[in-house]
Amino acid sequence: MSDDPQQTPRAKDGRAPDVFHEGGWIPMREYRETDEVDFVLVGTGAGGGTLACRLAEAGFSVVALDAGPYWRPLEDFASDEVEQNKLYWTDERICDGENPLQLGSNNSGKSVGGSTVHFAMVSLRFRPEWFKARSLLGYGADWPLDWREMWHYYREVEQALKIAGPVTYPWGPKRPRYPYRPHEVNAAGLVLAKGAEALGIDWVPTPLATLSAPRGNSPPCVYRGFCTIGCSTNAKQSALITWIPRAIRAGAEIRDLAMVGRVETDRDGGRVTGVRYQREGRWRFQRARNVVVAGYAIETPRLLLNSATDRWPDGLANSSGLVGKNLMVQANQAVWGTMDEEIRWYKGPPSLALTEHWNYEDDGKDFFGGYAIMSQGPLPALWASTQAIDRDLWGEALIQEMQKYNHQVGLKIVGEMLPQERNRVTLADETDQYGLPIARVTYSWCDNDHRLIDHALRSMTQAMQAVGARELWEQRNDTCHLNGTARMGDDPRSSVVDADCRSWDIPNLWICDGSVFPTVGGVNPSLTIQAIACRTGDRIKALAARGEL
């Protein structure tokens, strides 16, 4: 039997890969497809993987499906950027709009553990006011959640992942110190630190989901710098090595290489009955009392739309007409330059220092929302493609530019783009390898997005000039992180799910991933997705105890 994880499922026959030991296995409970499990989850990333753990540990029977492979990081991951493209969701999608999105490595994953397998590990809390952005700040939409409750779950996830961060954090309400000490700031991070100090604003070592000290079978980070192409030492605390093993120990079953094509409903369409999925060359059906869709901001609406019925001709959970709408990415613009001294920015995680000044400071803004500025450390192949695509450098000009690699520096933002119904995911006429309509992703920036980006580029340029960087140039068109398309809310007319991530239309259909975000804030979303998943697990447990599932 082939051991190619992209061709042959690994999680089967009562066992799953032991991600901590080469060639090892751990026992895994298996359910029959005719068993009506309590929950079947579609996707095992920050939302689905976390919730699968939470539900299994609460005593529910759980089957979690993922379209991607089940990787063994110690064996399958190479220090090679091209080889590691296997981690990304690169299935065909159609992108249009005034600002078509670049999809793949920077915003979606295809593997057990989802995009947390290759995320940059930046783990930041939302500013409290963002949960009521419409009421308190005058833009976007309010979340149906209280920031103080989210603060509790943020702390729980930070403890679960052993986030390494500063002793004190200068922005927002006071919080306990992070579980692990901060990572030492590299030369690229010190450029940000010196630039921030020159501008009179605070900075901190970046809170990261990679270990600064040993933890169980995981070693501390050795600063190889290959974080965003898959950590081969298991220092990165991805869902693959944190939530998923816990879920399996608690009795959950994981099915890799399992592409879900449809959520099925009963005869009158009032309840879902399970999911139809393809694995090992044939379509199968798993019965379930509840279905959780956690495929992220493109695959989640695509699945709901592909599951249309006579009762729900516009797709499941879509009585509001908002499934697929209000897609949001985050601004990811940069200012790059060259330093006289050697930097070697690839040493360590990609961002080891940041400032959230413009997330919390509202005076002097001509835009709604905010952004964080982070130090950068792109790997050589990514940096070469950035030069070719954004600066049209080829041949000898590209070679000469790449010779400066160890002296180059950059600052980059994660910035808040506003929700717009015109930014959406719909179904195209074309079909994929499973015969399913593929996603059409339409995106256009609004005037506020442009103003935020212009402000951020000016701020970063001033910081870079203050530290003596020369040959400065702007990268204006990059984006990152996908959110929205199935927003949560208090009103079924203007949202897809309630605060518990439960569909307004079908009571045993849930959505738990970044697609439920009403707004995106100016920080990486992974910590918030996991916090929401923990809260949803607790709410489901409470609902079950009252007989309300």
Coordinates of C-alpha atoms in Angstrom, one line a residue:
M1 CA 0.0 0.0 0.0
S2 CA 1.3 3.5 -0.9
D3 CA 2.3 5.7 2.0
D4 CA 1.8 8.9 -0.1
P5 CA -0.4 10.9 2.2
Q6 CA -1.8 12.8 -0.8
Q7 CA -3.1 9.6 -2.4
T8 CA -3.9 7.2 0.4
P9 CA -5.6 8.0 3.7
R10 CA -3.5 7.5 6.8
A11 CA -6.2 7.8 9.5
K12 CA -8.1 4.5 9.2
D13 CA -8.2 0.9 10.4
G14 CA -8.4 2.1 14.0
R15 CA -5.3 4.3 14.0
A16 CA -4.0 7.7 13.1
P17 CA -0.4 9.0 12.6
D18 CA 1.6 9.8 15.8
V19 CA 2.8 13.3 14.7
F20 CA 5.5 13.2 17.5
H21 CA 7.3 10.0 16.5
E22 CA 8.6 9.0 13.1
G23 CA 6.6 6.1 11.8
G24 CA 4.5 6.0 14.9
W25 CA 0.7 5.4 15.3
I26 CA -1.9 6.2 17.9
P27 CA -5.2 4.3 18.4
M28 CA -8.3 6.0 17.0
R29 CA -11.9 5.1 17.4
E30 CA -13.7 4.4 14.2
Y31 CA -17.4 4.8 13.6
R32 CA -19.5 3.1 10.9
E33 CA -21.1 5.4 8.3
T34 CA -24.4 4.0 9.4
D35 CA -23.8 5.2 13.0
E36 CA -25.6 8.4 13.7
V37 CA -22.8 10.3 15.4
D38 CA -23.5 13.3 17.5
F39 CA -21.4 15.6 15.3
V40 CA -19.7 15.4 12.0
L41 CA -17.4 18.3 11.3
V42 CA -16.2 19.5 7.8
G43 CA -12.7 20.8 8.2
T44 CA -10.1 20.4 10.9
G45 CA -8.3 23.8 11.0
A46 CA -8.4 26.5 13.7
G47 CA -12.3 26.2 13.9
G48 CA -13.0 22.6 13.1
G49 CA -10.0 21.1 14.8
T50 CA -10.5 23.1 18.0
L51 CA -14.2 22.3 18.1
A52 CA -13.7 18.6 17.4
C53 CA -11.5 18.5 20.5
R54 CA -13.9 20.4 22.6
L55 CA -16.9 18.3 21.6
A56 CA -15.0 15.0 22.0
E57 CA -13.7 16.0 25.4
A58 CA -17.3 16.8 26.4
G59 CA -18.4 13.3 25.6
F60 CA -20.0 13.7 22.2
S61 CA -19.3 11.2 19.4
V62 CA -17.4 13.1 16.7
V63 CA -16.2 12.4 13.2
A64 CA -14.1 15.2 11.6
L65 CA -13.5 15.2 7.8
D66 CA -10.8 17.0 5.9
A67 CA -10.1 17.2 2.2
G68 CA -6.4 17.3 2.8
P69 CA -3.7 14.8 3.8
Y70 CA -2.7 13.8 7.3
W71 CA 0.9 14.9 7.5
R72 CA 3.8 13.6 9.7
P73 CA 5.8 16.9 10.1
L74 CA 9.0 15.1 11.3
E75 CA 9.0 13.1 8.0
D76 CA 7.0 14.9 5.4
F77 CA 8.1 18.5 5.7
A78 CA 11.1 19.6 3.7
S79 CA 13.1 22.9 4.0
D80 CA 12.1 23.6 0.4
E81 CA 9.6 26.3 -0.5
V82 CA 8.5 24.6 -3.7
E83 CA 8.1 21.2 -2.2
Q84 CA 5.9 22.7 0.6
N85 CA 3.4 24.1 -1.8
K86 CA 1.6 20.8 -1.1
L87 CA 0.2 22.4 2.2
Y88 CA -1.9 24.9 0.4
W89 CA -5.4 24.8 -1.1
T90 CA -4.6 25.3 -4.8
D91 CA -7.7 23.7 -6.3
E92 CA -9.0 25.9 -9.1
R93 CA -11.1 28.9 -8.2
I94 CA -12.1 31.9 -10.3
C95 CA -11.1 35.3 -9.0
D96 CA -12.5 38.6 -10.3
G97 CA -13.6 42.0 -9.2
E98 CA -11.7 45.3 -9.2
N99 CA -9.0 43.8 -6.9
P100 CA -8.9 40.0 -7.6
L101 CA -7.4 38.0 -4.7
Q102 CA -4.3 35.9 -4.8
L103 CA -5.3 32.7 -3.1
G104 CA -3.3 29.8 -1.8
S105 CA -0.2 30.1 0.4
N106 CA -1.1 33.2 2.3
N107 CA -4.7 32.4 3.2
S108 CA -5.8 28.8 3.0
G109 CA -4.6 25.3 3.7
K110 CA -5.5 21.8 2.6
S111 CA -4.5 19.3 5.2
V112 CA -5.5 18.0 8.6
G113 CA -4.9 21.0 10.8
G114 CA -5.9 23.4 8.0
S115 CA -3.9 26.6 7.4
T116 CA -2.5 26.4 11.0
V117 CA 0.0 24.0 9.5
H118 CA 1.6 26.8 7.6
F119 CA 0.3 30.0 9.5
A120 CA 2.8 32.6 10.8
M121 CA 1.8 31.8 14.4
V122 CA 1.0 35.5 15.2
S123 CA -1.6 35.2 18.0
L124 CA -3.3 38.5 18.9
R125 CA -6.6 39.4 20.6
F126 CA -9.2 41.7 19.1
R127 CA -9.4 45.2 20.5
P128 CA -12.5 45.1 22.8
E129 CA -14.3 47.9 20.9
W130 CA -14.1 45.8 17.7
F131 CA -16.8 43.5 18.9
K132 CA -19.2 46.5 18.8
A133 CA -17.6 48.3 15.9
R134 CA -20.9 49.7 14.6
S135 CA -22.2 50.9 18.0
L136 CA -18.9 52.2 19.4
L137 CA -16.7 53.1 16.4
G138 CA -19.3 53.9 13.7
Y139 CA -18.5 51.3 11.0
G140 CA -19.0 47.6 10.0
A141 CA -21.3 45.5 12.1
D142 CA -21.6 44.5 15.7
W143 CA -20.7 41.1 16.9
P144 CA -23.3 39.3 19.1
L145 CA -20.5 38.6 21.6
D146 CA -19.2 40.4 24.7
W147 CA -15.5 41.2 24.7
R148 CA -15.1 40.1 28.4
E149 CA -16.4 36.7 27.6
M150 CA -14.0 36.5 24.6
W151 CA -11.2 37.6 26.9
H152 CA -11.8 34.5 28.9
Y153 CA -11.6 32.2 25.9
Y154 CA -8.5 34.1 24.5
R155 CA -6.8 33.2 27.7
E156 CA -7.8 29.6 27.5
V157 CA -6.4 29.3 24.0
E158 CA -3.2 31.1 24.9
Q159 CA -2.7 28.5 27.7
A160 CA -3.6 25.6 25.4
L161 CA -1.0 26.6 22.8
K162 CA 1.5 28.0 25.3
I163 CA 1.8 31.3 23.5
A164 CA 5.2 32.9 23.8
G165 CA 4.8 36.6 24.4
P166 CA 5.9 39.7 26.5
V167 CA 5.4 40.0 30.2
T168 CA 3.3 43.1 29.8
Y169 CA 1.2 44.2 26.8
P170 CA 0.9 48.0 26.3
W171 CA -2.5 48.1 24.4
G172 CA -6.0 47.4 25.6
P173 CA -7.2 46.1 29.0
K174 CA -4.7 44.6 31.4
R175 CA -4.1 40.8 30.9
P176 CA -2.1 38.1 32.6
R177 CA 1.4 37.5 31.2
Y178 CA 1.7 35.0 28.4
P179 CA 2.4 31.4 29.3
Y180 CA 5.9 31.2 27.8
R181 CA 8.6 33.9 27.7
P182 CA 8.9 35.9 24.5
H183 CA 11.3 34.9 21.7
E184 CA 14.4 36.9 21.3
V185 CA 13.9 39.6 18.8
N186 CA 16.1 39.1 15.7
A187 CA 17.8 41.9 13.6
A188 CA 14.7 42.4 11.4
G189 CA 12.6 42.8 14.6
L190 CA 15.0 45.3 16.0
V191 CA 14.5 47.4 12.9
L192 CA 10.8 47.7 13.7
A193 CA 11.6 48.4 17.4
K194 CA 14.0 51.2 16.6
G195 CA 11.6 52.7 14.0
A196 CA 8.7 52.6 16.5
E197 CA 10.8 54.2 19.2
A198 CA 11.9 56.9 16.7
L199 CA 8.2 57.7 16.0
G200 CA 7.4 57.7 19.7
I201 CA 5.1 54.6 19.7
D202 CA 5.2 51.3 21.6
W203 CA 6.3 48.0 20.3
V204 CA 6.6 44.4 21.7
P205 CA 8.0 41.0 20.8
T206 CA 5.3 39.3 18.8
P207 CA 3.1 36.8 20.7
L208 CA 3.6 33.6 18.8
A209 CA 2.2 30.0 18.8
T210 CA 5.7 28.5 18.7
L211 CA 7.5 27.4 21.8
S212 CA 10.2 29.3 23.5
A213 CA 10.8 26.4 25.9
P214 CA 10.2 22.6 25.7
R215 CA 6.6 21.3 26.0
G216 CA 5.9 17.6 26.2
N217 CA 7.0 16.0 22.9
S218 CA 7.5 19.4 21.3
P219 CA 11.0 21.1 21.4
P220 CA 11.5 24.9 21.5
C221 CA 11.8 26.8 18.3
V222 CA 15.3 26.6 16.8
Y223 CA 14.8 29.7 14.6
R224 CA 15.2 27.9 11.2
G225 CA 12.8 30.4 9.6
F226 CA 10.8 27.8 7.7
C227 CA 7.6 28.4 9.7
T228 CA 5.2 29.4 6.9
I229 CA 6.1 26.3 4.9
G230 CA 5.4 23.8 7.7
C231 CA 7.4 23.4 10.9
S232 CA 9.4 20.2 10.7
T233 CA 10.4 20.1 14.4
N234 CA 6.9 20.5 15.9
A235 CA 7.8 23.6 17.8
K236 CA 4.8 25.3 16.0
Q237 CA 1.6 24.7 18.0
S238 CA -0.7 24.1 15.1
A239 CA -4.0 22.3 15.3
L240 CA -2.3 19.3 13.8
I241 CA -0.2 18.7 16.9
T242 CA -2.4 20.4 19.6
W243 CA -6.1 20.1 19.2
I244 CA -6.2 17.1 16.9
P245 CA -4.3 14.6 19.1
R246 CA -6.4 15.6 22.1
A247 CA -9.6 15.1 20.0
I248 CA -8.4 11.6 19.1
R249 CA -7.5 10.7 22.6
A250 CA -11.0 11.8 23.7
G251 CA -12.6 9.4 21.1
A252 CA -13.0 11.5 17.9
E253 CA -12.3 10.0 14.5
I254 CA -10.4 12.0 11.9
R255 CA -10.9 11.1 8.2
D256 CA -8.2 12.6 5.9
L257 CA -8.6 12.9 2.1
A258 CA -12.3 13.1 2.6
M259 CA -13.8 15.8 0.4
V260 CA -17.3 16.8 1.4
G261 CA -19.6 17.7 -1.5
R262 CA -22.9 18.1 0.1
V263 CA -24.8 18.5 3.4
E264 CA -27.9 16.4 3.2
T265 CA -31.3 17.2 4.8
D266 CA -34.4 15.2 5.8
R267 CA -37.4 15.1 3.5
D268 CA -38.9 18.4 4.6
G269 CA -35.5 20.1 4.8
G270 CA -36.0 21.0 8.5
R271 CA -32.9 19.2 9.8
V272 CA -29.6 18.0 8.3
T273 CA -29.0 14.3 8.4
G274 CA -25.3 14.0 7.6
V275 CA -22.7 14.7 4.8
R276 CA -21.9 13.1 1.5
Y277 CA -18.2 12.9 0.9
Q278 CA -15.7 11.3 -1.4
R279 CA -12.9 9.2 -0.1
E280 CA -10.8 6.5 -1.8
G281 CA -12.5 7.0 -5.1
R282 CA -16.1 6.7 -4.2
W283 CA -18.9 8.8 -2.7
R284 CA -20.0 7.9 0.9
F285 CA -22.5 9.2 3.4
Q286 CA -21.9 9.7 7.1
R287 CA -25.1 10.0 9.3
A288 CA -25.0 12.6 12.0
R289 CA -27.4 14.3 14.5
N290 CA -25.5 17.6 13.9
V291 CA -23.3 18.9 11.2
V292 CA -20.6 21.6 11.7
V293 CA -19.2 23.3 8.6
A294 CA -15.7 24.6 9.2
G295 CA -14.2 24.9 5.8
Y296 CA -13.2 28.6 6.1
A297 CA -14.4 31.6 4.2
I298 CA -14.5 30.1 0.6
E299 CA -15.2 26.4 1.1
T300 CA -17.8 27.0 3.8
P301 CA -20.2 29.1 1.6
R302 CA -19.3 26.9 -1.4
L303 CA -20.5 23.8 0.4
L304 CA -23.7 25.5 1.7
L305 CA -24.5 26.8 -1.8
N306 CA -23.8 23.4 -3.3
S307 CA -26.2 21.8 -0.8
A308 CA -29.3 23.6 -2.1
T309 CA -32.6 21.7 -1.9
D310 CA -36.2 22.4 -3.0
R311 CA -36.9 23.9 0.3
W312 CA -33.6 25.9 0.4
P313 CA -33.1 26.7 -3.3
D314 CA -30.5 29.4 -2.5
G315 CA -28.4 27.1 -0.4
L316 CA -28.5 25.9 3.2
A317 CA -28.6 28.5 6.1
N318 CA -29.3 31.2 3.5
S319 CA -32.7 32.7 4.2
S320 CA -31.0 36.0 4.8
G321 CA -29.3 35.8 1.4
L322 CA -26.0 36.5 3.0
V323 CA -24.2 33.2 2.6
G324 CA -21.1 34.0 0.5
K325 CA -21.5 37.7 1.0
N326 CA -19.3 40.1 3.0
L327 CA -16.1 38.3 2.2
M328 CA -13.3 40.1 3.9
V329 CA -9.5 39.8 3.5
Q330 CA -7.0 41.8 5.4
A331 CA -4.6 44.4 4.0
N332 CA -1.0 43.1 3.8
Q333 CA 0.9 46.0 2.3
A334 CA 4.6 46.5 3.0
V335 CA 7.5 48.9 2.7
W336 CA 10.9 47.2 1.9
G337 CA 14.4 48.6 1.9
T338 CA 18.1 47.8 2.3
M339 CA 20.4 48.3 5.3
D340 CA 24.1 48.8 5.3
E341 CA 24.5 46.2 8.1
E342 CA 23.8 42.5 7.7
I343 CA 20.3 41.6 8.8
R344 CA 19.7 38.0 7.7
W345 CA 15.9 38.4 8.2
Y346 CA 15.2 34.7 7.6
K347 CA 16.5 33.8 11.0
G348 CA 13.6 33.0 13.2
P349 CA 9.8 33.2 12.7
P350 CA 8.7 35.7 10.1
S351 CA 7.5 38.3 12.6
L352 CA 9.3 38.7 15.9
A353 CA 8.3 42.3 16.7
L354 CA 5.1 44.4 16.1
T355 CA 3.2 47.5 17.0
E356 CA -0.5 47.7 17.4
H357 CA -0.4 51.5 17.9
W358 CA -2.8 52.2 15.0
N359 CA -5.2 49.5 16.1
Y360 CA -5.8 51.4 19.4
E361 CA -5.1 55.0 18.5
D362 CA -8.0 56.7 16.7
D363 CA -6.9 60.3 16.6
G364 CA -5.3 61.3 13.4
K365 CA -7.0 58.7 11.3
D366 CA -8.9 59.5 8.1
F367 CA -10.3 55.9 7.9
F368 CA -12.3 53.4 10.0
G369 CA -10.6 50.4 11.5
G370 CA -6.9 49.8 12.3
Y371 CA -3.8 47.9 11.5
A372 CA -0.8 46.3 13.1
I373 CA 2.7 46.7 11.7
M374 CA 5.0 43.6 11.9
S375 CA 8.7 42.9 11.1
Q376 CA 9.2 40.5 8.2
G377 CA 11.5 37.7 7.1
P378 CA 10.5 36.2 3.7
L379 CA 12.3 33.1 2.4
P380 CA 14.3 33.4 -0.8
A381 CA 11.9 31.9 -3.3
L382 CA 9.0 34.0 -2.0
W383 CA 11.2 37.1 -2.0
A384 CA 12.4 36.5 -5.6
S385 CA 8.8 36.1 -6.7
T386 CA 7.8 39.3 -4.9
Q387 CA 10.6 41.1 -6.8
A388 CA 9.5 39.6 -10.1
I389 CA 5.7 40.2 -9.7
D390 CA 5.7 43.6 -7.9
R391 CA 8.8 45.2 -9.4
D392 CA 9.1 43.5 -12.8
L393 CA 12.6 42.4 -12.1
W394 CA 13.9 39.6 -14.3
G395 CA 17.2 38.1 -15.4
E396 CA 20.3 40.0 -14.4
A397 CA 18.3 42.7 -12.5
L398 CA 16.7 40.1 -10.4
I399 CA 20.0 38.4 -9.7
Q400 CA 21.6 41.7 -8.6
E401 CA 18.6 42.4 -6.3
M402 CA 18.8 39.0 -4.7
Q403 CA 22.4 39.5 -3.9
K404 CA 21.2 42.1 -1.3
Y405 CA 19.0 39.5 0.4
N406 CA 20.9 39.4 3.7
H407 CA 20.8 43.2 4.0
Q408 CA 17.2 43.7 3.2
V409 CA 14.4 44.6 5.7
G410 CA 10.7 45.2 5.6
L411 CA 7.6 46.2 7.6
K412 CA 4.2 44.9 6.7
I413 CA 0.7 45.4 8.0
V414 CA -2.2 43.3 8.9
G415 CA -5.0 45.8 8.3
E416 CA -8.8 45.8 8.6
M417 CA -10.8 45.9 5.4
L418 CA -14.5 46.6 5.6
P419 CA -17.4 44.2 5.0
Q420 CA -19.1 44.8 1.7
E421 CA -21.9 42.6 0.3
R422 CA -20.4 43.0 -3.2
N423 CA -17.4 41.0 -2.0
R424 CA -18.6 37.5 -2.2
V425 CA -18.3 33.8 -3.0
T426 CA -20.7 32.4 -5.6
L427 CA -20.7 29.2 -7.7
A428 CA -19.2 29.1 -11.1
D429 CA -20.4 27.0 -14.0
E430 CA -17.1 25.2 -14.1
T431 CA -16.7 22.0 -12.0
D432 CA -13.7 20.5 -10.2
Q433 CA -12.3 16.9 -10.1
Y434 CA -15.3 15.8 -8.0
G435 CA -17.8 17.2 -10.4
L436 CA -18.7 20.0 -8.0
P437 CA -19.2 23.7 -9.1
I438 CA -16.1 25.6 -8.1
A439 CA -16.0 28.9 -6.2
R440 CA -16.1 32.3 -7.9
V441 CA -14.4 34.8 -5.6
T442 CA -15.2 38.5 -6.3
Y443 CA -13.4 41.2 -4.5
S444 CA -13.0 45.0 -4.7
W445 CA -11.5 47.5 -2.2
C446 CA -13.6 50.4 -1.0
D447 CA -12.5 54.0 -0.4
N448 CA -11.9 53.3 3.3
D449 CA -9.6 50.4 2.4
H450 CA -7.5 52.7 0.2
R451 CA -7.2 55.3 2.9
L452 CA -6.1 52.8 5.5
I453 CA -3.5 51.4 3.2
D454 CA -2.2 54.9 2.3
H455 CA -1.9 55.8 6.0
A456 CA -0.1 52.6 6.8
L457 CA 2.4 53.0 3.9
R458 CA 3.2 56.5 5.2
S459 CA 3.8 55.2 8.7
M460 CA 6.0 52.4 7.6
T461 CA 8.0 54.6 5.3
Q462 CA 8.7 57.1 8.2
A463 CA 9.8 54.2 10.5
M464 CA 12.1 52.8 7.8
Q465 CA 13.6 56.2 7.1
A466 CA 14.2 56.7 10.8
V467 CA 16.5 53.6 11.0
G468 CA 18.5 54.5 7.9
A469 CA 16.9 52.1 5.4
R470 CA 17.5 53.1 1.8
E471 CA 16.2 52.1 -1.6
L472 CA 12.7 52.1 -0.1
W473 CA 9.8 50.7 -2.2
E474 CA 6.1 50.0 -1.5
Q475 CA 4.3 46.7 -2.1
R476 CA 0.7 47.9 -2.4
N477 CA -1.5 45.0 -3.6
D478 CA -0.9 42.2 -1.2
T479 CA -3.7 40.8 1.0
C480 CA -4.0 38.0 3.6
H481 CA -6.4 36.0 5.7
L482 CA -10.0 35.2 4.6
N483 CA -13.0 35.9 6.8
G484 CA -16.7 36.6 6.5
T485 CA -19.3 34.9 4.2
A486 CA -21.5 33.4 6.9
R487 CA -21.6 36.2 9.6
M488 CA -22.9 35.8 13.1
G489 CA -25.5 38.2 14.5
D490 CA -28.5 38.8 16.7
D491 CA -31.0 39.0 13.8
P492 CA -31.7 36.2 11.3
R493 CA -32.6 38.8 8.7
S494 CA -29.0 40.2 8.7
S495 CA -26.9 37.2 9.7
V496 CA -26.4 33.5 8.9
V497 CA -25.7 32.1 12.4
D498 CA -26.4 33.2 16.0
A499 CA -23.8 33.9 18.7
D500 CA -23.4 30.2 19.3
C501 CA -22.5 29.6 15.6
R502 CA -25.9 27.8 15.1
S503 CA -27.8 28.3 11.9
W504 CA -30.9 30.4 12.2
D505 CA -32.6 28.2 9.6
I506 CA -31.7 24.7 10.5
P507 CA -31.2 24.1 14.2
N508 CA -28.7 21.2 13.9
L509 CA -26.5 22.9 11.3
W510 CA -23.5 24.9 12.7
I511 CA -20.8 27.0 11.2
C512 CA -17.6 27.5 13.1
D513 CA -14.6 29.1 11.4
G514 CA -13.5 32.5 10.2
S515 CA -16.5 32.8 7.9
V516 CA -18.7 33.9 10.9
F517 CA -16.7 37.1 11.5
P518 CA -18.9 40.2 11.0
T519 CA -15.6 42.3 10.9
V520 CA -12.0 41.4 10.7
G521 CA -10.0 43.8 12.9
G522 CA -6.4 44.6 12.3
V523 CA -4.8 41.4 13.7
N524 CA -4.3 37.9 12.5
P525 CA -7.6 35.9 13.0
S526 CA -6.4 32.5 14.2
L527 CA -6.6 33.2 18.0
T528 CA -10.1 34.6 17.6
I529 CA -11.3 31.6 15.5
Q530 CA -10.0 29.2 18.2
A531 CA -11.6 31.2 21.0
I532 CA -14.9 31.1 19.2
A533 CA -14.6 27.4 18.7
C534 CA -14.0 26.9 22.4
R535 CA -17.0 29.1 23.3
T536 CA -19.2 27.2 20.8
G537 CA -18.2 23.9 22.3
D538 CA -19.1 25.1 25.7
R539 CA -22.4 26.5 24.5
I540 CA -23.3 23.2 22.7
K541 CA -22.5 21.3 26.0
A542 CA -24.8 23.7 27.9
L543 CA -27.6 23.4 25.3
A544 CA -27.4 19.6 25.3
A545 CA -27.6 19.6 29.1
R546 CA -30.9 21.5 28.8
G547 CA -32.2 19.3 26.0
E548 CA -32.0 22.1 23.5
L549 CA -29.9 20.5 20.7

